Amino acid sequence: MFLPTTIKEVRERGWDALDVILFTGDAYIDHPAFGAAVIGRLLEAEGYRVAIVPQPNWRDDLRDFTKLGAPRLFFGVTAGAMDSLVNHYTANLRLRHDDAYTPGGKAGFRPDRAVEIYTQILKRLFPHVPVVIGGIEASLRRLTHYDYWSDALRPSVLLTSGADLLTYGMGERVIPEVARALRNGYNAKLLRKLRQVAFLADEGYVERLDPTRTIRLASYETCVGDPRAFGENFTVIETQSNLLEPEATLVEAAGGRYVVVTPPHATLTTEELDRSFDLPYERAPHPRYQEKGAIPAWEMIKHSVNIHRGCFGGCAFCTISAHQGKFITSRSERSVIEEVRKVAAMPDFKGYLSDIGAPSANMYRMGGRDRELCRRCRRPSCLHPAKCPNLDNDHRPLLALYEKVRAVKGVKKAFIGSGIRYDLFDGTPYLETVLKHHTSGRLKVAPEHTEEGVLRLMRKPPFALFEQLNADFHAICRREGLPYQLIPYFISSHPGCTERDMRALSEKVLGKLHFTLEQVQDLTPTPMTLSSVLFHTGENPYTHERVYVARSQEEKRRQKSYFFAPNGAARQQTPPQRGAQRPGGAVRRERPRRADSPRAGSTRKPSPKKG
């Protein structure tokens, strides 16, 4: 049974009132890849009566916001699986004409800055009902951030939305805690004791905080006047986000008030993550969408399985670690195989799993050998500038899982569609196994660039590793008789990248390696990424090194023109080799980018993940 979306469905359950009503910018798909469904099912499992209002109309008489009345505990608001502005605009700030999270792929069913709009409407209609915001849009805008779409710093979304509470990161622990704290009415004292929340407070509250566990950031107003102060704030926020056992509360003054961000929860256990994925999802779009057209994001992931949470790559343009955490939590083999069996039992399943993956496909069960060293670690990446010697990158547990997946009845082929980090390869036959058993014919990889200075700012591995991958790929294909292609992608206009760098990239990739490129992505600087800080300030916040930034659309166009000229003749005279590739140190089987990926460097719409 789906969670109710109308008053009729509420009454069919025999309910006379609701505890929590969730508003989301996405269509309602009851599946663990979609955040509103996950939060709804988690609360339902705790005994709460929950309803979902998907894609409410904010431009009419607002009946979608009033039709279910007021909940007993709180309204929950999320923009959906993507930041609404990333969803709406390309890197060139052109309006997109489709939306992967809407039936028929139609655009126009959510507003810009959806968290702010939904929350402002709810607070106007129900001023005494708490509104709790979360999901990736709220999470990455919890403090002062650079907003590419207005080309300005903006304060915390708490100030601009009017929300009572913000939860950041993944919600499995914090959302049930919020519900329990509100069980007997709004209690600010209880809410402020929770981890992984943010709220507005006055100076008196801030003065009472333990100074040994409190970090005062530069104010929003200071950051607006001093880009270096904004950069220094980022280094503190990123460092605290990547600690194994964070304890500091962050405080940032803005608009005469203070944004208080409590430390995040520790990484989930395998048992907790399994419980989230094992909830009784219908694994389908709500029946209300019948005859309204397919939902592209659902079509993309309905035959895929996510195997772990988090990423320790630390790429400068990616928000995965800021939202999901740097430390990996892996699902058990039991939970993964049970979900594979559920997918195999779907009526439209033809035997092909589109992805057995995660934020990075091959980090399953990886982490530090000595956890004490991890507790002391302050690095944002376990792979850059070099692989941490404490990292256990053993691929054997993942290879064993792949073997069990292949053995499930009804599975003809299980593809790896998520990014594979080739800088993690450990001597096991991982690449050979992926090519022989888990590739459809084209393997996409993400070196992102060729030039050392740009790769260093991106926190990506040296291009020599990609060249080694290219050689290994073709050696395996020749030996096994596989007519496969390697497809690379690259990012243009990343801070630090000049026209000279793009020229060198094209000479190496199109000339020396004879690749034919299918796409070069223009950087979209998204909130709470190092790339967005570099873009706004023009300097590395860690070293204060000045960095060239291609800001104008003309500069961006010229960088891409080294691959794609306006007349279509851009440097494609080189014949394709048996392979082709993609940027960033990650390898992908060809498929559309999953619809909510937090990777900031992509101008394509990413893939749905929980949040």
Coordinates of C-alpha atoms in Angstrom, one line a residue:
M1 CA 0.0 0.0 0.0
F2 CA 1.3 3.4 -1.0
L3 CA 1.5 6.2 1.5
P4 CA -1.6 8.4 1.1
T5 CA -1.5 11.5 -1.1
T6 CA -5.1 12.6 -0.9
I7 CA -7.8 13.0 1.8
K8 CA -9.6 10.0 0.2
E9 CA -6.6 7.8 0.6
V10 CA -6.2 9.0 4.2
R11 CA -9.8 8.0 5.0
E12 CA -9.4 4.7 3.3
R13 CA -6.8 3.9 5.9
G14 CA -9.3 4.7 8.6
W15 CA -7.2 7.7 9.8
D16 CA -8.9 10.8 11.1
A17 CA -5.7 12.8 11.4
L18 CA -2.1 12.8 10.3
D19 CA 1.1 13.1 12.3
V20 CA 3.4 14.2 9.5
I21 CA 2.8 15.6 6.0
L22 CA 5.7 15.6 3.5
F23 CA 5.9 18.0 0.6
T24 CA 8.3 17.1 -2.3
G25 CA 9.3 18.6 -5.6
D26 CA 9.4 15.1 -7.2
A27 CA 6.6 12.8 -8.2
Y28 CA 5.9 10.2 -5.5
I29 CA 7.8 7.0 -6.3
D30 CA 7.7 4.5 -3.5
H31 CA 11.3 3.2 -3.8
P32 CA 14.5 3.5 -1.6
A33 CA 16.1 5.7 -4.2
F34 CA 13.7 8.6 -3.6
G35 CA 14.1 10.6 -0.4
A36 CA 10.5 11.4 0.4
A37 CA 9.5 7.8 0.2
V38 CA 12.3 6.8 2.5
I39 CA 11.4 9.4 5.1
G40 CA 7.8 8.5 4.9
R41 CA 8.4 4.8 5.3
L42 CA 10.9 5.3 8.2
L43 CA 8.2 7.4 10.1
E44 CA 5.5 4.8 9.2
A45 CA 7.7 2.1 10.7
E46 CA 7.9 4.1 13.9
G47 CA 4.1 4.1 14.1
Y48 CA 3.4 7.6 12.7
R49 CA 0.6 8.4 10.3
V50 CA 2.3 10.0 7.3
A51 CA 1.1 11.4 3.9
I52 CA 3.0 12.8 0.9
V53 CA 2.0 15.8 -1.2
P54 CA 4.1 15.5 -4.4
Q55 CA 4.7 18.5 -6.6
P56 CA 2.1 20.8 -5.1
N57 CA 0.8 23.6 -7.3
W58 CA 2.2 26.8 -5.8
R59 CA 0.7 29.1 -8.4
D60 CA -3.1 28.6 -7.9
D61 CA -5.3 28.9 -4.8
L62 CA -2.8 26.7 -2.9
R63 CA -5.4 23.9 -2.4
D64 CA -2.6 21.3 -2.5
F65 CA -1.1 22.8 0.6
T66 CA -4.4 22.8 2.5
K67 CA -6.2 19.7 1.3
L68 CA -4.8 17.4 4.1
G69 CA -5.1 20.0 6.8
A70 CA -2.6 20.5 9.6
P71 CA -0.5 17.5 10.8
R72 CA -0.2 16.8 14.5
L73 CA 3.7 17.0 14.6
F74 CA 5.2 18.8 11.6
F75 CA 5.3 19.5 7.9
G76 CA 8.4 18.1 6.1
V77 CA 9.7 19.9 3.0
T78 CA 12.2 18.8 0.4
A79 CA 12.9 20.1 -3.1
G80 CA 13.3 16.5 -4.2
A81 CA 16.3 14.4 -5.2
M82 CA 17.9 17.3 -7.0
D83 CA 18.6 20.9 -6.1
S84 CA 15.7 22.7 -7.9
L85 CA 18.0 25.1 -9.7
V86 CA 20.3 22.4 -11.0
N87 CA 17.1 20.7 -12.1
H88 CA 15.9 23.8 -14.0
Y89 CA 19.0 25.3 -15.5
T90 CA 22.0 24.2 -17.6
A91 CA 25.5 25.3 -16.8
N92 CA 25.0 28.1 -19.3
L93 CA 21.9 29.2 -17.3
R94 CA 19.5 28.2 -20.0
L95 CA 16.1 26.9 -18.9
R96 CA 15.8 23.1 -19.3
H97 CA 12.7 21.9 -21.1
D98 CA 12.4 18.6 -19.2
D99 CA 12.3 17.2 -15.7
A100 CA 13.3 13.6 -15.0
Y101 CA 11.2 13.4 -11.8
T102 CA 7.9 14.3 -13.4
P103 CA 5.5 12.1 -15.4
G104 CA 6.2 12.5 -19.1
G105 CA 9.5 14.3 -18.3
K106 CA 7.6 17.6 -18.3
A107 CA 9.1 20.7 -16.9
G108 CA 7.3 23.3 -14.8
F109 CA 6.0 21.2 -11.9
R110 CA 8.2 22.7 -9.2
P111 CA 9.4 26.2 -8.5
D112 CA 12.9 27.6 -8.4
R113 CA 14.2 27.4 -4.8
A114 CA 11.4 24.9 -4.0
V115 CA 12.4 24.6 -0.3
E116 CA 11.9 28.3 0.2
I117 CA 8.7 28.6 -1.8
Y118 CA 7.0 25.5 -0.2
T119 CA 8.1 26.6 3.3
Q120 CA 7.0 30.2 2.9
I121 CA 3.5 29.1 1.8
L122 CA 3.1 26.6 4.6
K123 CA 4.2 29.1 7.3
R124 CA 1.7 31.6 5.9
L125 CA -1.1 29.1 5.8
F126 CA -0.3 27.3 9.1
P127 CA 1.9 29.7 11.1
H128 CA 1.8 27.6 14.3
V129 CA 2.8 24.2 12.7
P130 CA 6.5 23.5 12.7
V131 CA 8.1 23.1 9.2
V132 CA 11.2 20.9 9.0
I133 CA 13.3 21.2 5.8
G134 CA 15.7 18.6 4.5
G135 CA 17.0 16.9 1.4
I136 CA 19.9 17.9 -0.8
E137 CA 18.8 21.5 -1.5
A138 CA 18.3 22.4 2.2
S139 CA 21.3 20.3 3.3
L140 CA 23.8 22.1 1.1
R141 CA 22.4 25.5 1.7
R142 CA 22.5 25.3 5.5
L143 CA 25.1 28.0 5.9
T144 CA 26.4 30.9 3.8
H145 CA 26.9 29.5 0.3
Y146 CA 27.8 30.7 -3.2
D147 CA 24.7 30.7 -5.5
Y148 CA 25.7 30.4 -9.1
W149 CA 22.3 31.3 -10.4
S150 CA 22.3 34.7 -8.8
D151 CA 26.1 35.0 -8.9
A152 CA 26.1 36.0 -5.2
L153 CA 26.5 34.7 -1.7
R154 CA 23.3 33.8 0.0
P155 CA 22.6 33.2 3.7
S156 CA 21.4 30.0 5.2
V157 CA 18.1 28.7 3.7
L158 CA 16.8 28.9 7.3
L159 CA 16.7 32.6 7.0
T160 CA 15.3 32.8 3.5
S161 CA 12.6 30.1 3.9
G162 CA 11.4 30.8 7.5
A163 CA 11.7 27.1 8.4
D164 CA 11.7 26.1 12.1
L165 CA 14.3 23.4 11.7
L166 CA 16.7 22.0 9.1
T167 CA 18.0 18.5 9.0
Y168 CA 21.1 17.8 6.8
G169 CA 22.7 14.7 5.3
M170 CA 20.8 11.4 5.2
G171 CA 17.8 11.2 7.4
E172 CA 17.6 7.6 8.8
R173 CA 18.6 8.6 12.3
V174 CA 17.7 12.3 12.6
I175 CA 14.1 12.3 11.2
P176 CA 12.7 9.8 13.8
E177 CA 14.5 11.8 16.5
V178 CA 12.8 15.0 15.3
A179 CA 9.4 13.2 15.4
R180 CA 10.0 12.0 18.9
A181 CA 11.0 15.4 20.1
L182 CA 7.8 16.9 18.7
R183 CA 5.5 14.2 20.0
N184 CA 4.2 16.4 22.8
G185 CA 4.2 19.7 20.8
Y186 CA 7.0 22.0 19.7
N187 CA 9.9 21.9 22.1
A188 CA 12.8 24.0 21.0
K189 CA 14.9 22.7 24.0
L190 CA 14.6 19.1 22.9
L191 CA 15.1 19.9 19.2
R192 CA 18.3 21.8 19.8
K193 CA 19.8 18.9 21.6
L194 CA 19.6 16.7 18.5
R195 CA 22.6 16.0 16.3
Q196 CA 22.5 16.8 12.5
V197 CA 20.1 19.7 12.7
A198 CA 20.4 23.4 12.2
F199 CA 18.2 26.2 13.6
L200 CA 18.2 29.9 14.3
A201 CA 19.0 31.2 17.7
D202 CA 19.6 34.5 19.5
E203 CA 22.9 35.7 21.0
G204 CA 21.9 34.6 24.5
Y205 CA 21.6 30.9 23.4
V206 CA 24.9 31.1 21.6
E207 CA 26.7 32.6 24.6
R208 CA 25.6 29.6 26.7
L209 CA 27.2 27.0 24.3
D210 CA 30.3 25.2 25.5
P211 CA 33.2 27.2 24.0
T212 CA 35.4 24.1 23.8
R213 CA 32.9 22.4 21.4
T214 CA 31.8 25.5 19.5
I215 CA 33.3 26.9 16.3
R216 CA 32.4 30.5 15.4
L217 CA 32.4 31.0 11.6
A218 CA 32.7 34.4 9.9
S219 CA 29.3 36.0 9.6
Y220 CA 27.3 36.1 6.4
E221 CA 27.8 39.8 6.2
T222 CA 31.6 39.4 6.7
C223 CA 31.7 36.8 3.9
V224 CA 29.9 39.0 1.5
G225 CA 32.5 41.7 2.0
D226 CA 35.5 39.4 2.3
P227 CA 35.8 36.4 -0.1
R228 CA 38.7 35.0 1.8
A229 CA 36.6 34.8 5.0
F230 CA 34.0 32.8 3.0
G231 CA 36.8 30.5 1.8
E232 CA 38.1 30.0 5.4
N233 CA 34.5 29.2 6.5
F234 CA 34.4 26.5 3.8
T235 CA 37.7 24.8 5.0
V236 CA 36.2 24.5 8.5
I237 CA 32.8 23.2 7.3
E238 CA 34.4 20.6 5.0
T239 CA 36.9 19.5 7.7
Q240 CA 34.2 19.0 10.3
S241 CA 32.0 17.2 7.8
N242 CA 34.7 14.6 7.1
L243 CA 35.6 13.7 10.7
L244 CA 34.9 10.2 11.8
E245 CA 33.6 11.4 15.2
P246 CA 32.6 15.1 14.9
E247 CA 31.8 17.0 18.1
A248 CA 31.8 20.7 17.2
T249 CA 28.8 22.9 16.9
L250 CA 29.1 25.5 14.1
V251 CA 27.7 29.0 14.6
E252 CA 27.4 31.6 11.9
A253 CA 25.9 35.1 12.5
A254 CA 23.5 36.3 9.8
G255 CA 20.8 39.0 9.7
G256 CA 21.1 39.8 13.4
R257 CA 20.5 36.1 14.4
Y258 CA 22.7 33.0 14.6
V259 CA 22.6 29.8 12.5
V260 CA 23.5 27.0 14.7
V261 CA 24.5 23.6 13.2
T262 CA 24.9 20.7 15.5
P263 CA 27.5 17.9 14.7
P264 CA 26.4 15.1 12.4
H265 CA 25.6 11.6 13.6
A266 CA 28.2 8.9 13.2
T267 CA 28.1 6.8 10.1
L268 CA 25.2 4.3 10.0
T269 CA 25.8 0.7 10.8
T270 CA 25.2 -2.0 8.2
E271 CA 22.1 -3.1 10.1
E272 CA 20.7 0.4 10.1
L273 CA 21.3 0.8 6.4
D274 CA 19.7 -2.6 5.7
R275 CA 16.6 -1.6 7.7
S276 CA 16.2 1.5 5.5
F277 CA 16.4 -0.5 2.3
D278 CA 14.3 -3.4 3.6
L279 CA 11.2 -1.2 4.4
P280 CA 8.0 -2.3 2.6
Y281 CA 8.3 -0.1 -0.5
E282 CA 5.8 -0.6 -3.4
R283 CA 8.8 -0.2 -5.7
A284 CA 6.7 1.8 -8.2
P285 CA 5.3 5.2 -9.0
H286 CA 2.0 6.1 -7.3
P287 CA -1.0 4.9 -9.3
R288 CA -2.1 8.6 -9.7
Y289 CA 0.5 8.8 -12.5
Q290 CA -1.1 6.2 -14.7
E291 CA -1.8 7.5 -18.2
K292 CA 0.4 10.5 -17.5
G293 CA 3.6 9.2 -19.1
A294 CA 6.7 7.5 -17.9
I295 CA 8.9 9.2 -15.2
P296 CA 12.4 9.2 -16.6
A297 CA 14.2 9.0 -13.3
W298 CA 12.2 5.9 -12.4
E299 CA 12.8 4.3 -15.7
M300 CA 16.5 4.9 -15.2
I301 CA 16.8 3.2 -11.8
K302 CA 13.9 0.8 -11.4
H303 CA 16.1 -2.2 -12.3
S304 CA 19.1 -1.1 -10.3
V305 CA 20.3 -1.8 -6.8
N306 CA 22.4 0.5 -4.5
I307 CA 24.9 -1.4 -2.4
H308 CA 26.6 1.2 -0.2
R309 CA 26.4 4.8 1.1
G310 CA 29.1 7.5 1.1
C311 CA 32.3 8.3 -0.9
F312 CA 35.8 9.0 0.2
G313 CA 37.0 10.4 -3.2
G314 CA 36.6 14.0 -2.1
C315 CA 36.3 15.4 -5.7
A316 CA 36.2 19.2 -5.6
F317 CA 33.0 19.5 -7.7
C318 CA 31.0 16.8 -5.9
T319 CA 28.7 17.1 -2.9
I320 CA 28.4 13.4 -2.0
S321 CA 30.7 13.5 1.0
A322 CA 29.0 16.7 2.2
H323 CA 25.6 15.0 2.0
Q324 CA 26.3 11.3 2.5
G325 CA 29.6 11.4 4.4
K326 CA 33.1 10.4 3.6
F327 CA 33.0 7.0 5.4
I328 CA 31.4 4.0 3.7
T329 CA 28.5 2.1 5.1
S330 CA 27.8 -1.0 3.1
R331 CA 24.6 -3.1 2.9
S332 CA 24.8 -6.8 3.9
E333 CA 24.9 -9.4 1.1
R334 CA 21.6 -10.6 2.4
S335 CA 19.9 -7.2 1.9
V336 CA 21.4 -6.7 -1.5
I337 CA 20.5 -10.1 -2.8
E338 CA 16.9 -9.8 -1.4
E339 CA 16.5 -6.6 -3.4
V340 CA 17.9 -8.2 -6.5
R341 CA 15.3 -10.9 -6.2
K342 CA 12.6 -8.3 -5.8
V343 CA 13.8 -6.6 -9.0
A344 CA 14.0 -9.9 -10.8
A345 CA 10.3 -10.5 -9.9
M346 CA 9.1 -7.3 -11.4
P347 CA 6.7 -7.9 -14.4
D348 CA 8.7 -5.8 -16.8
F349 CA 12.1 -7.2 -15.8
K350 CA 13.8 -8.8 -18.8
G351 CA 16.9 -10.2 -17.0
Y352 CA 19.1 -7.1 -17.1
L353 CA 20.0 -5.2 -14.0
S354 CA 20.9 -1.6 -15.1
D355 CA 23.3 -1.0 -12.1
I356 CA 24.8 -2.7 -9.1
G357 CA 26.3 0.4 -7.7
A358 CA 26.5 3.4 -5.4
P359 CA 28.0 6.9 -5.4
S360 CA 31.2 5.2 -6.5
A361 CA 30.7 1.6 -7.6
N362 CA 33.8 0.0 -6.2
M363 CA 34.0 1.2 -2.6
Y364 CA 31.9 -1.6 -1.1
R365 CA 33.2 -2.5 2.4
M366 CA 36.2 -0.3 2.1
G367 CA 37.6 1.9 4.8
G368 CA 40.6 2.4 7.1
R369 CA 42.4 -0.6 8.5
D370 CA 43.2 1.2 11.7
R371 CA 40.1 3.1 12.9
E372 CA 42.2 5.1 15.4
L373 CA 44.1 6.6 12.5
C374 CA 40.7 7.4 10.9
R375 CA 39.6 9.2 14.1
R376 CA 42.6 11.5 13.8
C377 CA 42.3 12.1 10.1
R378 CA 41.3 15.5 8.7
R379 CA 41.8 14.8 5.0
P380 CA 38.8 15.4 2.7
S381 CA 39.8 12.6 0.5
C382 CA 41.3 9.1 1.1
L383 CA 42.6 9.1 -2.5
H384 CA 44.0 12.6 -3.1
P385 CA 46.8 13.8 -3.3
A386 CA 47.7 10.1 -3.0
K387 CA 45.9 7.0 -1.7
C388 CA 46.0 6.8 2.1
P389 CA 48.3 4.0 3.3
N390 CA 45.7 3.1 5.9
L391 CA 43.0 2.5 3.3
D392 CA 41.9 -1.1 2.8
N393 CA 40.9 -1.2 -0.9
D394 CA 40.4 -4.9 -1.1
H395 CA 37.9 -5.6 -3.9
R396 CA 37.3 -9.3 -3.0
P397 CA 34.1 -8.6 -1.0
L398 CA 32.7 -6.8 -3.9
L399 CA 33.7 -9.5 -6.4
A400 CA 32.1 -12.1 -4.1
L401 CA 28.9 -10.0 -4.1
Y402 CA 28.9 -9.7 -7.9
E403 CA 29.2 -13.5 -8.2
K404 CA 26.1 -13.9 -5.9
V405 CA 24.1 -11.4 -7.9
R406 CA 24.9 -13.2 -11.1
A407 CA 23.6 -16.4 -9.6
V408 CA 20.2 -15.0 -8.8
K409 CA 17.5 -16.7 -10.8
G410 CA 16.2 -14.6 -13.6
V411 CA 19.3 -12.3 -13.8
K412 CA 21.0 -12.6 -17.2
K413 CA 23.4 -9.7 -16.8
A414 CA 24.1 -7.3 -14.0
F415 CA 25.6 -4.1 -15.4
I416 CA 27.8 -1.6 -13.4
G417 CA 26.4 1.8 -14.3
S418 CA 27.9 3.8 -11.4
G419 CA 31.3 5.3 -11.5
I420 CA 34.2 3.0 -11.0
R421 CA 37.3 4.5 -9.3
Y422 CA 40.2 3.1 -11.3
D423 CA 42.6 4.7 -8.8
L424 CA 41.4 2.1 -6.3
F425 CA 42.4 -1.0 -8.3
D426 CA 44.3 -3.4 -6.1
G427 CA 45.6 -6.2 -8.2
T428 CA 42.4 -8.3 -8.0
P429 CA 40.8 -9.2 -11.4
Y430 CA 38.2 -6.4 -10.9
L431 CA 38.4 -4.7 -14.3
E432 CA 38.5 -8.1 -16.1
T433 CA 35.4 -9.2 -14.1
V434 CA 33.5 -6.0 -14.9
L435 CA 34.4 -6.3 -18.6
K436 CA 33.5 -10.0 -18.9
H437 CA 30.3 -10.0 -16.8
H438 CA 29.1 -6.5 -16.1
T439 CA 29.5 -4.4 -19.2
S440 CA 27.0 -3.9 -22.1
G441 CA 29.7 -2.9 -24.6
R442 CA 30.7 0.6 -23.6
L443 CA 32.5 1.5 -20.4
K444 CA 32.4 5.2 -19.4
V445 CA 35.1 6.6 -17.3
A446 CA 35.7 10.0 -15.7
P447 CA 39.3 11.3 -15.9
E448 CA 37.8 14.8 -15.9
H449 CA 41.0 16.4 -17.3
T450 CA 44.6 15.7 -18.5
E451 CA 46.6 18.6 -17.0
E452 CA 48.2 18.2 -13.6
G453 CA 47.3 21.7 -12.3
V454 CA 43.6 21.3 -13.1
L455 CA 43.5 17.7 -11.8
R456 CA 45.1 18.9 -8.5
L457 CA 42.3 21.5 -8.0
M458 CA 39.7 18.9 -8.9
R459 CA 41.3 16.4 -6.5
K460 CA 41.5 13.9 -9.3
P461 CA 44.2 11.3 -10.0
P462 CA 47.0 11.8 -12.5
F463 CA 46.1 11.3 -16.1
A464 CA 48.7 8.6 -16.3
L465 CA 46.4 6.3 -14.4
F466 CA 43.8 6.7 -17.1
E467 CA 46.3 5.9 -19.7
Q468 CA 47.2 2.7 -17.8
L469 CA 43.5 1.9 -17.6
N470 CA 43.2 2.4 -21.4
A471 CA 46.0 0.0 -22.0
D472 CA 44.6 -2.6 -19.6
F473 CA 41.1 -2.2 -21.0
H474 CA 42.2 -2.9 -24.6
A475 CA 44.5 -5.8 -23.5
I476 CA 41.6 -7.5 -21.8
C477 CA 39.3 -6.9 -24.7
R478 CA 41.8 -8.4 -27.2
R479 CA 42.4 -11.4 -25.0
E480 CA 38.7 -12.1 -24.4
G481 CA 37.6 -11.1 -27.9
L482 CA 35.3 -8.3 -26.6
P483 CA 34.4 -5.6 -29.1
Y484 CA 34.0 -3.0 -26.3
Q485 CA 34.6 0.8 -26.2
L486 CA 36.0 2.9 -23.5
I487 CA 34.2 6.3 -23.4
P488 CA 35.8 9.2 -21.5
Y489 CA 34.2 12.4 -20.3
F490 CA 35.8 15.6 -19.3
I491 CA 34.9 18.9 -17.5
S492 CA 35.6 22.2 -19.1
S493 CA 35.7 25.6 -17.4
H494 CA 36.7 24.2 -14.0
P495 CA 38.5 26.8 -11.9
G496 CA 42.2 26.7 -12.8
C497 CA 41.5 25.5 -16.3
T498 CA 42.6 27.8 -19.1
E499 CA 42.3 27.6 -22.9
R500 CA 45.9 26.4 -23.0
D501 CA 44.8 23.5 -20.7
M502 CA 41.9 22.6 -22.9
R503 CA 44.1 22.7 -26.0
A504 CA 46.5 20.3 -24.3
L505 CA 43.6 18.1 -23.3
S506 CA 42.3 17.9 -26.8
E507 CA 45.8 17.2 -28.2
K508 CA 46.3 14.3 -25.8
V509 CA 42.8 12.8 -26.1
L510 CA 41.9 13.4 -29.7
G511 CA 45.4 13.3 -31.1
K512 CA 47.7 11.0 -29.1
L513 CA 45.0 8.6 -27.9
H514 CA 42.6 8.9 -30.9
F515 CA 39.5 9.2 -28.9
T516 CA 36.2 10.5 -30.3
L517 CA 34.5 12.4 -27.5
E518 CA 30.7 12.3 -27.0
Q519 CA 30.4 15.0 -24.3
V520 CA 32.5 17.5 -22.5
Q521 CA 30.6 18.9 -19.4
D522 CA 30.7 22.5 -18.5
L523 CA 31.1 23.0 -14.7
T524 CA 28.1 24.0 -12.7
P525 CA 29.4 25.3 -9.3
T526 CA 26.9 24.0 -6.8
P527 CA 26.7 25.0 -3.1
M528 CA 29.1 23.5 -0.5
T529 CA 31.7 22.3 -3.0
L530 CA 35.3 23.4 -3.2
S531 CA 34.7 24.1 -6.9
S532 CA 32.1 26.7 -6.1
V533 CA 34.4 28.4 -3.5
L534 CA 37.2 28.5 -6.1
F535 CA 34.8 29.9 -8.7
H536 CA 33.5 32.7 -6.4
T537 CA 36.7 33.7 -4.7
G538 CA 39.3 33.0 -7.4
E539 CA 41.6 31.4 -4.9
N540 CA 42.3 28.1 -3.2
P541 CA 40.9 28.5 0.3
Y542 CA 43.5 26.1 1.7
T543 CA 46.6 27.6 0.2
H544 CA 45.3 31.1 -0.9
E545 CA 46.8 30.4 -4.3
R546 CA 45.2 32.6 -7.0
V547 CA 43.2 30.6 -9.5
Y548 CA 42.1 31.5 -13.0
V549 CA 38.3 31.3 -13.5
A550 CA 36.5 31.2 -16.8
R551 CA 33.4 33.3 -15.8
S552 CA 31.8 34.6 -19.0
Q553 CA 29.8 32.4 -21.3
E554 CA 32.2 33.4 -24.1
E555 CA 35.2 32.0 -22.1
K556 CA 33.2 28.8 -21.4
R557 CA 32.3 28.5 -25.1
R558 CA 35.9 28.8 -26.2
Q559 CA 37.0 26.1 -23.8
K560 CA 34.4 23.6 -25.1
S561 CA 35.2 24.6 -28.7
Y562 CA 38.4 22.6 -28.6
F563 CA 36.1 19.6 -28.9
F564 CA 32.8 20.8 -30.4
A565 CA 32.9 23.7 -32.9
P566 CA 29.7 25.6 -33.7
N567 CA 29.7 24.1 -37.3
G568 CA 30.1 20.6 -35.9
A569 CA 33.6 20.2 -37.4
A570 CA 35.4 20.6 -34.1
R571 CA 38.6 18.6 -34.2
Q572 CA 36.9 15.3 -35.0
Q573 CA 39.2 14.4 -37.8
T574 CA 40.9 11.7 -35.8
P575 CA 39.4 8.3 -36.3
P576 CA 38.0 6.6 -33.2
Q577 CA 39.9 3.8 -31.6
R578 CA 38.2 0.7 -30.2
G579 CA 37.5 2.8 -27.1
A580 CA 36.3 6.1 -26.0
Q581 CA 36.2 7.5 -22.3
R582 CA 34.8 10.1 -19.6
P583 CA 36.4 12.5 -16.9
G584 CA 37.2 12.1 -13.2
G585 CA 38.9 8.9 -12.2
A586 CA 35.6 7.1 -12.4
V587 CA 34.5 4.4 -14.8
R588 CA 31.0 4.1 -16.0
R589 CA 29.1 1.7 -18.2
E590 CA 27.1 3.8 -20.7
R591 CA 23.8 5.1 -19.5
P592 CA 22.2 8.4 -18.5
R593 CA 23.6 10.0 -15.4
R594 CA 21.5 8.9 -12.5
A595 CA 18.9 11.5 -11.9
D596 CA 20.0 13.1 -8.6
S597 CA 23.7 12.7 -8.5
P598 CA 25.3 15.4 -6.3
R599 CA 28.2 15.7 -8.7
A600 CA 28.5 19.4 -9.3
G601 CA 30.6 19.1 -12.5
S602 CA 27.8 17.6 -14.5
T603 CA 25.4 19.6 -16.6
R604 CA 23.3 16.5 -17.2
K605 CA 20.7 15.6 -14.6
P606 CA 22.0 13.2 -12.0
S607 CA 20.4 10.0 -10.5
P608 CA 18.0 9.5 -7.6
K609 CA 19.5 8.7 -4.3
K610 CA 18.1 9.0 -0.9
G611 CA 18.2 12.3 0.9

